[in-house]
Amino acid sequence: MRQRVLCLLLAMPLACSLAAQRVALSLDDAPFLRPSPRLEAPAQHRVMLATLKDRKVRAILFANGVNGGDTPEGKAILRTWGEAGHLLANHSYSHWDLNQDDVTLKAYEEDLLSGEAVLRDLPGFTHLYRYPFLRAGNTVAKRDGFYAFLKVHGYGIGHVSIDTADYMLDERLRQRLEKEPSADLAPYRDLYLKHLWACARFYDTWSREVFGREIPHVILMHSRLLNALFLGDVIDFFRAKGWRWIDPAEAFKDAAYALMPRNLPGGEALAEAVAAERGQQGFVKAWREKAKDPDDLLFSEGRLKARMDQLGL
């Protein structure tokens, strides 16, 4: 099955649409209480909540204490999300990178519990943990030790099947608006949609190759100004492409999301981690070589940065 799917990939133009898919929305680093041009953080959350209500989409927020979750204002914002029917999950307290040598397993475990303390009394809290930077340990001891810790404390992994670099575009947008508050937002929106679509098609095809079937996707985006401004456009865009937004709880029920890949260093997007664990090589190179349109390569952080530079964004 894997060989047949890869042959189909190599035979078809990348610009064509894949079969209709299901995708769930996740937003990392909430509530991200940092100064912002155009819309301050509380207003960003009000806009995102209104957008999701209007379009009947349920999201899951992965929250940190260090990003404002452990403040009265931040907890009030997270509570509002839970009361609106969205899910809240643990993204650690301090947003440490477990692949760093100076981050010990014990400290990282304690940090998870500190993150849980921020969320456990809020409506919508669910026992899912998303690794900061999607990094699950640079040694076997850290990787497997934390896997065991998650099981003991009743956590599943908040895996990502479609990774994105929306934070890079958000940073550029913020910088522009700080200098030019009335700047035209359309070029940022248009590039953002191209980036997300490139990521979706890339990871969807890779997932089919790795799992031999269609899986419901979980897309990683961030609690940022960018999504306060363009979340409605994102939802509408994917629907226009034939994709269906689903409840995150539905996506995480799929067996693929129960996996604990043994790749090392640990982590990354789900198809990437499982492919590395199996020693499956060559997919990314084949995708790049088959690309006919430069937009097909915008899944790459490097290509996205180059396009932003080219456009003066």
PDB file of C-alpha atoms in Angstrom:
ATOM      1  CA  MET A   1       0.000   0.000   0.000  1.00  0.00           C
ATOM      2  CA  ARG A   2       2.780   2.457   0.925  1.00  0.00           C
ATOM      3  CA  GLN A   3       4.570   1.882  -2.375  1.00  0.00           C
ATOM      4  CA  ARG A   4       1.343   2.313  -4.355  1.00  0.00           C
ATOM      5  CA  VAL A   5       0.545   5.615  -2.624  1.00  0.00           C
ATOM      6  CA  LEU A   6       4.066   6.944  -3.177  1.00  0.00           C
ATOM      7  CA  CYS A   7       3.909   5.963  -6.860  1.00  0.00           C
ATOM      8  CA  LEU A   8       0.664   7.884  -7.176  1.00  0.00           C
ATOM      9  CA  LEU A   9       2.350  10.883  -5.553  1.00  0.00           C
ATOM     10  CA  LEU A  10       5.256  10.781  -7.976  1.00  0.00           C
ATOM     11  CA  ALA A  11       2.913  10.429 -10.945  1.00  0.00           C
ATOM     12  CA  MET A  12       0.600  13.342 -10.233  1.00  0.00           C
ATOM     13  CA  PRO A  13       1.133  17.108 -10.373  1.00  0.00           C
ATOM     14  CA  LEU A  14       1.465  18.581  -6.909  1.00  0.00           C
ATOM     15  CA  ALA A  15      -0.857  21.422  -7.829  1.00  0.00           C
ATOM     16  CA  CYS A  16      -3.868  19.118  -7.954  1.00  0.00           C
ATOM     17  CA  SER A  17      -6.129  18.785  -4.918  1.00  0.00           C
ATOM     18  CA  LEU A  18      -6.089  15.636  -2.854  1.00  0.00           C
ATOM     19  CA  ALA A  19      -9.268  13.898  -1.814  1.00  0.00           C
ATOM     20  CA  ALA A  20     -11.487  15.771   0.603  1.00  0.00           C
ATOM     21  CA  GLN A  21     -10.128  15.522   4.125  1.00  0.00           C
ATOM     22  CA  ARG A  22     -11.064  16.118   7.726  1.00  0.00           C
ATOM     23  CA  VAL A  23      -9.083  18.563   9.827  1.00  0.00           C
ATOM     24  CA  ALA A  24      -9.267  19.742  13.435  1.00  0.00           C
ATOM     25  CA  LEU A  25      -8.053  23.128  14.648  1.00  0.00           C
ATOM     26  CA  SER A  26      -5.478  23.437  17.418  1.00  0.00           C
ATOM     27  CA  LEU A  27      -3.982  26.686  18.692  1.00  0.00           C
ATOM     28  CA  ASP A  28      -0.734  26.652  20.684  1.00  0.00           C
ATOM     29  CA  ASP A  29       0.746  29.014  23.294  1.00  0.00           C
ATOM     30  CA  ALA A  30      -2.573  30.378  24.567  1.00  0.00           C
ATOM     31  CA  PRO A  31      -3.357  32.901  25.879  1.00  0.00           C
ATOM     32  CA  PHE A  32      -0.157  34.634  24.663  1.00  0.00           C
ATOM     33  CA  LEU A  33      -0.606  37.830  26.664  1.00  0.00           C
ATOM     34  CA  ARG A  34       2.004  39.981  24.976  1.00  0.00           C
ATOM     35  CA  PRO A  35       1.708  43.528  23.631  1.00  0.00           C
ATOM     36  CA  SER A  36       0.354  43.581  20.108  1.00  0.00           C
ATOM     37  CA  PRO A  37      -0.386  46.171  17.430  1.00  0.00           C
ATOM     38  CA  ARG A  38      -3.883  46.455  15.953  1.00  0.00           C
ATOM     39  CA  LEU A  39      -5.516  44.124  18.522  1.00  0.00           C
ATOM     40  CA  GLU A  40      -4.345  43.444  22.058  1.00  0.00           C
ATOM     41  CA  ALA A  41      -4.512  39.837  23.277  1.00  0.00           C
ATOM     42  CA  PRO A  42      -7.960  39.970  24.964  1.00  0.00           C
ATOM     43  CA  ALA A  43      -9.463  41.439  21.796  1.00  0.00           C
ATOM     44  CA  GLN A  44      -7.718  38.769  19.697  1.00  0.00           C
ATOM     45  CA  HIS A  45      -9.434  36.077  21.730  1.00  0.00           C
ATOM     46  CA  ARG A  46     -12.829  37.746  21.459  1.00  0.00           C
ATOM     47  CA  VAL A  47     -12.448  37.885  17.674  1.00  0.00           C
ATOM     48  CA  MET A  48     -11.315  34.262  17.378  1.00  0.00           C
ATOM     49  CA  LEU A  49     -14.160  33.043  19.573  1.00  0.00           C
ATOM     50  CA  ALA A  50     -16.696  35.000  17.543  1.00  0.00           C
ATOM     51  CA  THR A  51     -15.242  33.630  14.310  1.00  0.00           C
ATOM     52  CA  LEU A  52     -15.447  30.041  15.528  1.00  0.00           C
ATOM     53  CA  LYS A  53     -18.984  30.497  16.803  1.00  0.00           C
ATOM     54  CA  ASP A  54     -20.097  32.024  13.513  1.00  0.00           C
ATOM     55  CA  ARG A  55     -18.557  29.179  11.487  1.00  0.00           C
ATOM     56  CA  LYS A  56     -19.524  26.433  13.931  1.00  0.00           C
ATOM     57  CA  VAL A  57     -15.970  25.153  14.472  1.00  0.00           C
ATOM     58  CA  ARG A  58     -14.681  23.688  17.734  1.00  0.00           C
ATOM     59  CA  ALA A  59     -11.000  24.168  18.586  1.00  0.00           C
ATOM     60  CA  ILE A  60      -8.504  22.919  21.143  1.00  0.00           C
ATOM     61  CA  LEU A  61      -6.158  25.361  22.872  1.00  0.00           C
ATOM     62  CA  PHE A  62      -2.799  24.169  24.154  1.00  0.00           C
ATOM     63  CA  ALA A  63      -1.954  26.593  26.948  1.00  0.00           C
ATOM     64  CA  ASN A  64       1.195  27.631  28.835  1.00  0.00           C
ATOM     65  CA  GLY A  65       1.582  29.306  32.197  1.00  0.00           C
ATOM     66  CA  VAL A  66       4.545  31.341  30.942  1.00  0.00           C
ATOM     67  CA  ASN A  67       2.479  32.834  28.115  1.00  0.00           C
ATOM     68  CA  GLY A  68       0.015  34.375  30.531  1.00  0.00           C
ATOM     69  CA  GLY A  69      -2.067  31.353  31.478  1.00  0.00           C
ATOM     70  CA  ASP A  70      -1.069  31.691  35.121  1.00  0.00           C
ATOM     71  CA  THR A  71      -2.451  35.218  35.551  1.00  0.00           C
ATOM     72  CA  PRO A  72      -5.975  36.345  36.463  1.00  0.00           C
ATOM     73  CA  GLU A  73      -6.448  37.840  32.992  1.00  0.00           C
ATOM     74  CA  GLY A  74      -5.094  34.754  31.253  1.00  0.00           C
ATOM     75  CA  LYS A  75      -7.178  32.324  33.293  1.00  0.00           C
ATOM     76  CA  ALA A  76     -10.286  34.397  32.597  1.00  0.00           C
ATOM     77  CA  ILE A  77      -9.568  34.177  28.861  1.00  0.00           C
ATOM     78  CA  LEU A  78      -9.007  30.413  29.012  1.00  0.00           C
ATOM     79  CA  ARG A  79     -12.196  29.978  31.032  1.00  0.00           C
ATOM     80  CA  THR A  80     -14.113  31.865  28.367  1.00  0.00           C
ATOM     81  CA  TRP A  81     -12.863  29.407  25.752  1.00  0.00           C
ATOM     82  CA  GLY A  82     -13.884  26.436  27.887  1.00  0.00           C
ATOM     83  CA  GLU A  83     -17.299  27.890  28.604  1.00  0.00           C
ATOM     84  CA  ALA A  84     -17.784  28.414  24.861  1.00  0.00           C
ATOM     85  CA  GLY A  85     -17.356  24.653  24.347  1.00  0.00           C
ATOM     86  CA  HIS A  86     -13.739  24.507  23.216  1.00  0.00           C
ATOM     87  CA  LEU A  87     -11.122  22.157  24.658  1.00  0.00           C
ATOM     88  CA  LEU A  88      -8.152  23.196  26.789  1.00  0.00           C
ATOM     89  CA  ALA A  89      -4.981  21.114  26.955  1.00  0.00           C
ATOM     90  CA  ASN A  90      -1.520  21.205  28.487  1.00  0.00           C
ATOM     91  CA  HIS A  91       1.395  22.708  26.559  1.00  0.00           C
ATOM     92  CA  SER A  92       3.675  22.760  29.639  1.00  0.00           C
ATOM     93  CA  TYR A  93       4.133  25.677  32.012  1.00  0.00           C
ATOM     94  CA  SER A  94       7.470  27.040  30.800  1.00  0.00           C
ATOM     95  CA  HIS A  95       7.592  26.000  27.123  1.00  0.00           C
ATOM     96  CA  TRP A  96      10.928  24.223  27.486  1.00  0.00           C
ATOM     97  CA  ASP A  97      12.589  22.166  24.758  1.00  0.00           C
ATOM     98  CA  LEU A  98      13.074  18.567  25.931  1.00  0.00           C
ATOM     99  CA  ASN A  99      15.753  18.080  23.266  1.00  0.00           C
ATOM    100  CA  GLN A 100      18.041  20.542  25.051  1.00  0.00           C
ATOM    101  CA  ASP A 101      20.761  18.959  27.170  1.00  0.00           C
ATOM    102  CA  ASP A 102      20.146  21.314  30.097  1.00  0.00           C
ATOM    103  CA  VAL A 103      16.450  20.351  30.388  1.00  0.00           C
ATOM    104  CA  THR A 104      16.309  17.347  32.692  1.00  0.00           C
ATOM    105  CA  LEU A 105      13.547  14.754  32.681  1.00  0.00           C
ATOM    106  CA  LYS A 106      12.621  15.465  36.305  1.00  0.00           C
ATOM    107  CA  ALA A 107      12.340  19.220  35.779  1.00  0.00           C
ATOM    108  CA  TYR A 108      10.316  18.665  32.616  1.00  0.00           C
ATOM    109  CA  GLU A 109       7.913  16.341  34.427  1.00  0.00           C
ATOM    110  CA  GLU A 110       7.414  18.886  37.191  1.00  0.00           C
ATOM    111  CA  ASP A 111       6.786  21.537  34.562  1.00  0.00           C
ATOM    112  CA  LEU A 112       3.955  19.491  33.071  1.00  0.00           C
ATOM    113  CA  LEU A 113       2.321  19.311  36.501  1.00  0.00           C
ATOM    114  CA  SER A 114       2.703  23.075  36.895  1.00  0.00           C
ATOM    115  CA  GLY A 115       0.995  23.509  33.545  1.00  0.00           C
ATOM    116  CA  GLU A 116      -1.810  21.205  34.606  1.00  0.00           C
ATOM    117  CA  ALA A 117      -2.367  23.237  37.765  1.00  0.00           C
ATOM    118  CA  VAL A 118      -3.202  26.246  35.583  1.00  0.00           C
ATOM    119  CA  LEU A 119      -5.883  24.327  33.669  1.00  0.00           C
ATOM    120  CA  ARG A 120      -7.359  21.490  35.706  1.00  0.00           C
ATOM    121  CA  ASP A 121     -10.209  23.495  37.268  1.00  0.00           C
ATOM    122  CA  LEU A 122     -11.273  25.121  34.003  1.00  0.00           C
ATOM    123  CA  PRO A 123     -14.161  23.880  31.865  1.00  0.00           C
ATOM    124  CA  GLY A 124     -13.029  21.982  28.795  1.00  0.00           C
ATOM    125  CA  PHE A 125      -9.757  20.714  30.275  1.00  0.00           C
ATOM    126  CA  THR A 126      -8.664  17.451  28.678  1.00  0.00           C
ATOM    127  CA  HIS A 127      -5.629  15.297  29.440  1.00  0.00           C
ATOM    128  CA  LEU A 128      -3.641  15.866  26.272  1.00  0.00           C
ATOM    129  CA  TYR A 129      -0.054  17.114  26.284  1.00  0.00           C
ATOM    130  CA  ARG A 130       1.666  18.819  23.381  1.00  0.00           C
ATOM    131  CA  TYR A 131       5.431  19.033  23.501  1.00  0.00           C
ATOM    132  CA  PRO A 132       6.785  22.560  23.032  1.00  0.00           C
ATOM    133  CA  PHE A 133       8.523  22.767  19.645  1.00  0.00           C
ATOM    134  CA  LEU A 134       7.127  19.214  19.057  1.00  0.00           C
ATOM    135  CA  ARG A 135      10.344  17.870  20.588  1.00  0.00           C
ATOM    136  CA  ALA A 136      10.049  14.726  22.679  1.00  0.00           C
ATOM    137  CA  GLY A 137      13.576  14.160  23.961  1.00  0.00           C
ATOM    138  CA  ASN A 138      17.129  13.920  22.666  1.00  0.00           C
ATOM    139  CA  THR A 139      17.966  10.708  24.553  1.00  0.00           C
ATOM    140  CA  VAL A 140      16.199   7.383  24.928  1.00  0.00           C
ATOM    141  CA  ALA A 141      16.004   7.913  28.691  1.00  0.00           C
ATOM    142  CA  LYS A 142      14.245  11.263  28.363  1.00  0.00           C
ATOM    143  CA  ARG A 143      11.962  10.170  25.535  1.00  0.00           C
ATOM    144  CA  ASP A 144      10.828   6.911  27.136  1.00  0.00           C
ATOM    145  CA  GLY A 145      10.882   8.298  30.657  1.00  0.00           C
ATOM    146  CA  PHE A 146       8.452  11.027  29.730  1.00  0.00           C
ATOM    147  CA  TYR A 147       6.276   8.592  27.770  1.00  0.00           C
ATOM    148  CA  ALA A 148       5.953   6.575  30.978  1.00  0.00           C
ATOM    149  CA  PHE A 149       5.220   9.730  32.974  1.00  0.00           C
ATOM    150  CA  LEU A 150       2.422  10.669  30.571  1.00  0.00           C
ATOM    151  CA  LYS A 151       0.810   7.244  30.977  1.00  0.00           C
ATOM    152  CA  VAL A 152       1.002   7.359  34.764  1.00  0.00           C
ATOM    153  CA  HIS A 153      -0.727  10.730  34.823  1.00  0.00           C
ATOM    154  CA  GLY A 154      -3.401   9.780  32.307  1.00  0.00           C
ATOM    155  CA  TYR A 155      -2.185  11.894  29.402  1.00  0.00           C
ATOM    156  CA  GLY A 156      -2.294  11.261  25.700  1.00  0.00           C
ATOM    157  CA  ILE A 157       0.002  13.103  23.308  1.00  0.00           C
ATOM    158  CA  GLY A 158      -1.517  16.060  21.481  1.00  0.00           C
ATOM    159  CA  HIS A 159       0.082  15.030  18.213  1.00  0.00           C
ATOM    160  CA  VAL A 160       0.202  17.306  15.179  1.00  0.00           C
ATOM    161  CA  SER A 161      -0.364  15.843  11.726  1.00  0.00           C
ATOM    162  CA  ILE A 162      -0.090  19.148   9.821  1.00  0.00           C
ATOM    163  CA  ASP A 163       2.722  21.370  11.064  1.00  0.00           C
ATOM    164  CA  THR A 164       2.881  25.031  10.034  1.00  0.00           C
ATOM    165  CA  ALA A 165       5.123  28.045  10.506  1.00  0.00           C
ATOM    166  CA  ASP A 166       2.351  30.593  11.056  1.00  0.00           C
ATOM    167  CA  TYR A 167       4.369  32.108  13.903  1.00  0.00           C
ATOM    168  CA  MET A 168       6.965  33.332  11.379  1.00  0.00           C
ATOM    169  CA  LEU A 169       4.388  35.215   9.352  1.00  0.00           C
ATOM    170  CA  ASP A 170       2.804  36.558  12.540  1.00  0.00           C
ATOM    171  CA  GLU A 171       6.165  37.975  13.628  1.00  0.00           C
ATOM    172  CA  ARG A 172       6.635  39.754  10.308  1.00  0.00           C
ATOM    173  CA  LEU A 173       3.069  41.093  10.416  1.00  0.00           C
ATOM    174  CA  ARG A 174       3.536  42.468  13.924  1.00  0.00           C
ATOM    175  CA  GLN A 175       6.777  44.164  12.946  1.00  0.00           C
ATOM    176  CA  ARG A 176       5.106  45.815   9.959  1.00  0.00           C
ATOM    177  CA  LEU A 177       2.103  47.021  11.943  1.00  0.00           C
ATOM    178  CA  GLU A 178       4.322  48.457  14.668  1.00  0.00           C
ATOM    179  CA  LYS A 179       6.003  50.615  12.035  1.00  0.00           C
ATOM    180  CA  GLU A 180       2.997  51.145   9.769  1.00  0.00           C
ATOM    181  CA  PRO A 181      -0.318  50.671  11.631  1.00  0.00           C
ATOM    182  CA  SER A 182      -2.395  51.125   8.471  1.00  0.00           C
ATOM    183  CA  ALA A 183      -0.386  48.644   6.368  1.00  0.00           C
ATOM    184  CA  ASP A 184      -2.284  46.558   3.820  1.00  0.00           C
ATOM    185  CA  LEU A 185      -3.053  43.158   5.330  1.00  0.00           C
ATOM    186  CA  ALA A 186      -4.000  41.409   2.091  1.00  0.00           C
ATOM    187  CA  PRO A 187      -0.462  40.251   1.132  1.00  0.00           C
ATOM    188  CA  TYR A 188      -0.040  38.635   4.556  1.00  0.00           C
ATOM    189  CA  ARG A 189      -3.421  36.912   4.312  1.00  0.00           C
ATOM    190  CA  ASP A 190      -2.757  35.644   0.797  1.00  0.00           C
ATOM    191  CA  LEU A 191       0.674  34.243   1.638  1.00  0.00           C
ATOM    192  CA  TYR A 192      -0.700  32.710   4.827  1.00  0.00           C
ATOM    193  CA  LEU A 193      -3.360  30.787   2.930  1.00  0.00           C
ATOM    194  CA  LYS A 194      -0.800  29.588   0.374  1.00  0.00           C
ATOM    195  CA  HIS A 195       1.482  28.434   3.189  1.00  0.00           C
ATOM    196  CA  LEU A 196      -1.269  26.531   5.010  1.00  0.00           C
ATOM    197  CA  TRP A 197      -2.453  24.880   1.814  1.00  0.00           C
ATOM    198  CA  ALA A 198       1.088  23.778   0.938  1.00  0.00           C
ATOM    199  CA  CYS A 199       1.478  22.344   4.451  1.00  0.00           C
ATOM    200  CA  ALA A 200      -1.870  20.562   4.284  1.00  0.00           C
ATOM    201  CA  ARG A 201      -1.175  18.882   0.949  1.00  0.00           C
ATOM    202  CA  PHE A 202       2.380  17.954   1.885  1.00  0.00           C
ATOM    203  CA  TYR A 203       1.501  16.383   5.236  1.00  0.00           C
ATOM    204  CA  ASP A 204      -1.701  14.767   3.976  1.00  0.00           C
ATOM    205  CA  THR A 205       0.162  12.924   1.230  1.00  0.00           C
ATOM    206  CA  TRP A 206       2.968  11.950   3.618  1.00  0.00           C
ATOM    207  CA  SER A 207       0.436  10.669   6.163  1.00  0.00           C
ATOM    208  CA  ARG A 208      -1.239   8.499   3.525  1.00  0.00           C
ATOM    209  CA  GLU A 209       2.177   7.111   2.597  1.00  0.00           C
ATOM    210  CA  VAL A 210       3.110   6.345   6.210  1.00  0.00           C
ATOM    211  CA  PHE A 211      -0.212   4.973   7.469  1.00  0.00           C
ATOM    212  CA  GLY A 212      -1.539   3.521   4.224  1.00  0.00           C
ATOM    213  CA  ARG A 213      -4.857   5.266   4.766  1.00  0.00           C
ATOM    214  CA  GLU A 214      -6.514   8.613   5.323  1.00  0.00           C
ATOM    215  CA  ILE A 215      -6.289   9.919   8.876  1.00  0.00           C
ATOM    216  CA  PRO A 216      -8.208  12.840  10.381  1.00  0.00           C
ATOM    217  CA  HIS A 217      -5.783  15.724  10.661  1.00  0.00           C
ATOM    218  CA  VAL A 218      -4.859  18.052  13.493  1.00  0.00           C
ATOM    219  CA  ILE A 219      -3.349  21.285  12.235  1.00  0.00           C
ATOM    220  CA  LEU A 220      -0.966  23.269  14.418  1.00  0.00           C
ATOM    221  CA  MET A 221      -1.589  26.997  14.470  1.00  0.00           C
ATOM    222  CA  HIS A 222      -0.921  29.544  17.197  1.00  0.00           C
ATOM    223  CA  SER A 223      -2.787  31.918  19.468  1.00  0.00           C
ATOM    224  CA  ARG A 224      -1.539  35.039  17.722  1.00  0.00           C
ATOM    225  CA  LEU A 225      -2.634  38.267  16.063  1.00  0.00           C
ATOM    226  CA  LEU A 226      -2.320  36.560  12.659  1.00  0.00           C
ATOM    227  CA  ASN A 227      -5.151  34.183  13.476  1.00  0.00           C
ATOM    228  CA  ALA A 228      -7.308  36.823  15.095  1.00  0.00           C
ATOM    229  CA  LEU A 229      -7.156  38.621  11.767  1.00  0.00           C
ATOM    230  CA  PHE A 230      -7.376  35.694   9.352  1.00  0.00           C
ATOM    231  CA  LEU A 231      -8.918  32.678  11.112  1.00  0.00           C
ATOM    232  CA  GLY A 232     -12.197  33.138   9.275  1.00  0.00           C
ATOM    233  CA  ASP A 233     -10.359  33.224   5.965  1.00  0.00           C
ATOM    234  CA  VAL A 234      -8.522  30.016   6.881  1.00  0.00           C
ATOM    235  CA  ILE A 235     -11.712  28.157   7.773  1.00  0.00           C
ATOM    236  CA  ASP A 236     -13.490  29.336   4.639  1.00  0.00           C
ATOM    237  CA  PHE A 237     -10.488  28.541   2.432  1.00  0.00           C
ATOM    238  CA  PHE A 238     -10.229  24.923   3.551  1.00  0.00           C
ATOM    239  CA  ARG A 239     -13.957  24.441   3.187  1.00  0.00           C
ATOM    240  CA  ALA A 240     -13.782  25.818  -0.342  1.00  0.00           C
ATOM    241  CA  LYS A 241     -11.096  23.211  -1.062  1.00  0.00           C
ATOM    242  CA  GLY A 242     -13.476  20.477   0.067  1.00  0.00           C
ATOM    243  CA  TRP A 243     -11.975  19.882   3.508  1.00  0.00           C
ATOM    244  CA  ARG A 244     -14.251  19.482   6.518  1.00  0.00           C
ATOM    245  CA  TRP A 245     -13.506  20.968   9.936  1.00  0.00           C
ATOM    246  CA  ILE A 246     -14.132  18.404  12.673  1.00  0.00           C
ATOM    247  CA  ASP A 247     -14.170  18.334  16.458  1.00  0.00           C
ATOM    248  CA  PRO A 248     -10.630  17.850  17.838  1.00  0.00           C
ATOM    249  CA  ALA A 249     -11.971  15.142  20.142  1.00  0.00           C
ATOM    250  CA  GLU A 250     -13.030  13.193  17.044  1.00  0.00           C
ATOM    251  CA  ALA A 251      -9.588  13.493  15.463  1.00  0.00           C
ATOM    252  CA  PHE A 252      -7.727  12.406  18.588  1.00  0.00           C
ATOM    253  CA  LYS A 253      -9.830   9.217  18.812  1.00  0.00           C
ATOM    254  CA  ASP A 254      -8.061   7.870  15.717  1.00  0.00           C
ATOM    255  CA  ALA A 255      -5.552   5.120  16.491  1.00  0.00           C
ATOM    256  CA  ALA A 256      -2.722   7.081  14.881  1.00  0.00           C
ATOM    257  CA  TYR A 257      -2.868   9.643  17.691  1.00  0.00           C
ATOM    258  CA  ALA A 258      -2.256   6.988  20.349  1.00  0.00           C
ATOM    259  CA  LEU A 259       1.188   6.218  18.914  1.00  0.00           C
ATOM    260  CA  MET A 260       4.356   6.975  20.860  1.00  0.00           C
ATOM    261  CA  PRO A 261       7.006   6.997  18.111  1.00  0.00           C
ATOM    262  CA  ARG A 262      10.505   5.784  18.951  1.00  0.00           C
ATOM    263  CA  ASN A 263      12.392   8.146  16.667  1.00  0.00           C
ATOM    264  CA  LEU A 264      15.385   9.982  18.111  1.00  0.00           C
ATOM    265  CA  PRO A 265      15.569  12.866  18.669  1.00  0.00           C
ATOM    266  CA  GLY A 266      11.935  12.382  19.600  1.00  0.00           C
ATOM    267  CA  GLY A 267       8.970  14.328  18.347  1.00  0.00           C
ATOM    268  CA  GLU A 268       8.031  16.339  15.233  1.00  0.00           C
ATOM    269  CA  ALA A 269       4.839  16.017  13.186  1.00  0.00           C
ATOM    270  CA  LEU A 270       3.217  12.585  13.348  1.00  0.00           C
ATOM    271  CA  ALA A 271       4.055  11.300   9.848  1.00  0.00           C
ATOM    272  CA  GLU A 272       7.618  12.570  10.203  1.00  0.00           C
ATOM    273  CA  ALA A 273       8.105  10.838  13.558  1.00  0.00           C
ATOM    274  CA  VAL A 274       6.636   7.513  12.450  1.00  0.00           C
ATOM    275  CA  ALA A 275       8.562   7.555   9.163  1.00  0.00           C
ATOM    276  CA  ALA A 276      11.811   8.186  11.067  1.00  0.00           C
ATOM    277  CA  GLU A 277      11.002   5.376  13.502  1.00  0.00           C
ATOM    278  CA  ARG A 278      10.515   2.973  10.562  1.00  0.00           C
ATOM    279  CA  GLY A 279      13.562   4.187   8.678  1.00  0.00           C
ATOM    280  CA  GLN A 280      11.439   5.317   5.745  1.00  0.00           C
ATOM    281  CA  GLN A 281      13.476   7.852   3.815  1.00  0.00           C
ATOM    282  CA  GLY A 282      13.063   9.895   0.690  1.00  0.00           C
ATOM    283  CA  PHE A 283       9.544  11.308   0.869  1.00  0.00           C
ATOM    284  CA  VAL A 284      10.512  14.943   1.336  1.00  0.00           C
ATOM    285  CA  LYS A 285      13.105  14.775  -1.425  1.00  0.00           C
ATOM    286  CA  ALA A 286      10.598  13.168  -3.816  1.00  0.00           C
ATOM    287  CA  TRP A 287       8.023  15.854  -3.018  1.00  0.00           C
ATOM    288  CA  ARG A 288      10.504  18.648  -3.649  1.00  0.00           C
ATOM    289  CA  GLU A 289      11.734  17.142  -6.903  1.00  0.00           C
ATOM    290  CA  LYS A 290       8.203  16.699  -8.249  1.00  0.00           C
ATOM    291  CA  ALA A 291       7.098  20.259  -7.427  1.00  0.00           C
ATOM    292  CA  LYS A 292       5.952  22.199 -10.486  1.00  0.00           C
ATOM    293  CA  ASP A 293       4.836  25.385  -8.751  1.00  0.00           C
ATOM    294  CA  PRO A 294       6.962  27.346  -6.239  1.00  0.00           C
ATOM    295  CA  ASP A 295       3.864  27.546  -4.009  1.00  0.00           C
ATOM    296  CA  ASP A 296       4.075  23.761  -3.535  1.00  0.00           C
ATOM    297  CA  LEU A 297       7.255  24.263  -1.504  1.00  0.00           C
ATOM    298  CA  LEU A 298       5.862  26.850   0.892  1.00  0.00           C
ATOM    299  CA  PHE A 299       5.495  24.125   3.550  1.00  0.00           C
ATOM    300  CA  SER A 300       9.181  24.742   4.264  1.00  0.00           C
ATOM    301  CA  GLU A 301      10.152  27.393   6.811  1.00  0.00           C
ATOM    302  CA  GLY A 302      13.090  28.352   4.616  1.00  0.00           C
ATOM    303  CA  ARG A 303      10.911  28.766   1.524  1.00  0.00           C
ATOM    304  CA  LEU A 304       8.343  30.752   3.499  1.00  0.00           C
ATOM    305  CA  LYS A 305      11.025  33.099   4.813  1.00  0.00           C
ATOM    306  CA  ALA A 306      12.447  33.551   1.314  1.00  0.00           C
ATOM    307  CA  ARG A 307       9.008  34.382  -0.084  1.00  0.00           C
ATOM    308  CA  MET A 308       8.371  36.914   2.703  1.00  0.00           C
ATOM    309  CA  ASP A 309      11.712  38.538   1.915  1.00  0.00           C
ATOM    310  CA  GLN A 310      10.937  38.554  -1.799  1.00  0.00           C
ATOM    311  CA  LEU A 311       7.551  40.211  -1.208  1.00  0.00           C
ATOM    312  CA  GLY A 312       8.941  42.710   1.290  1.00  0.00           C
ATOM    313  CA  LEU A 313       6.759  41.389   4.095  1.00  0.00           C
TER     314      LEU A 313
END
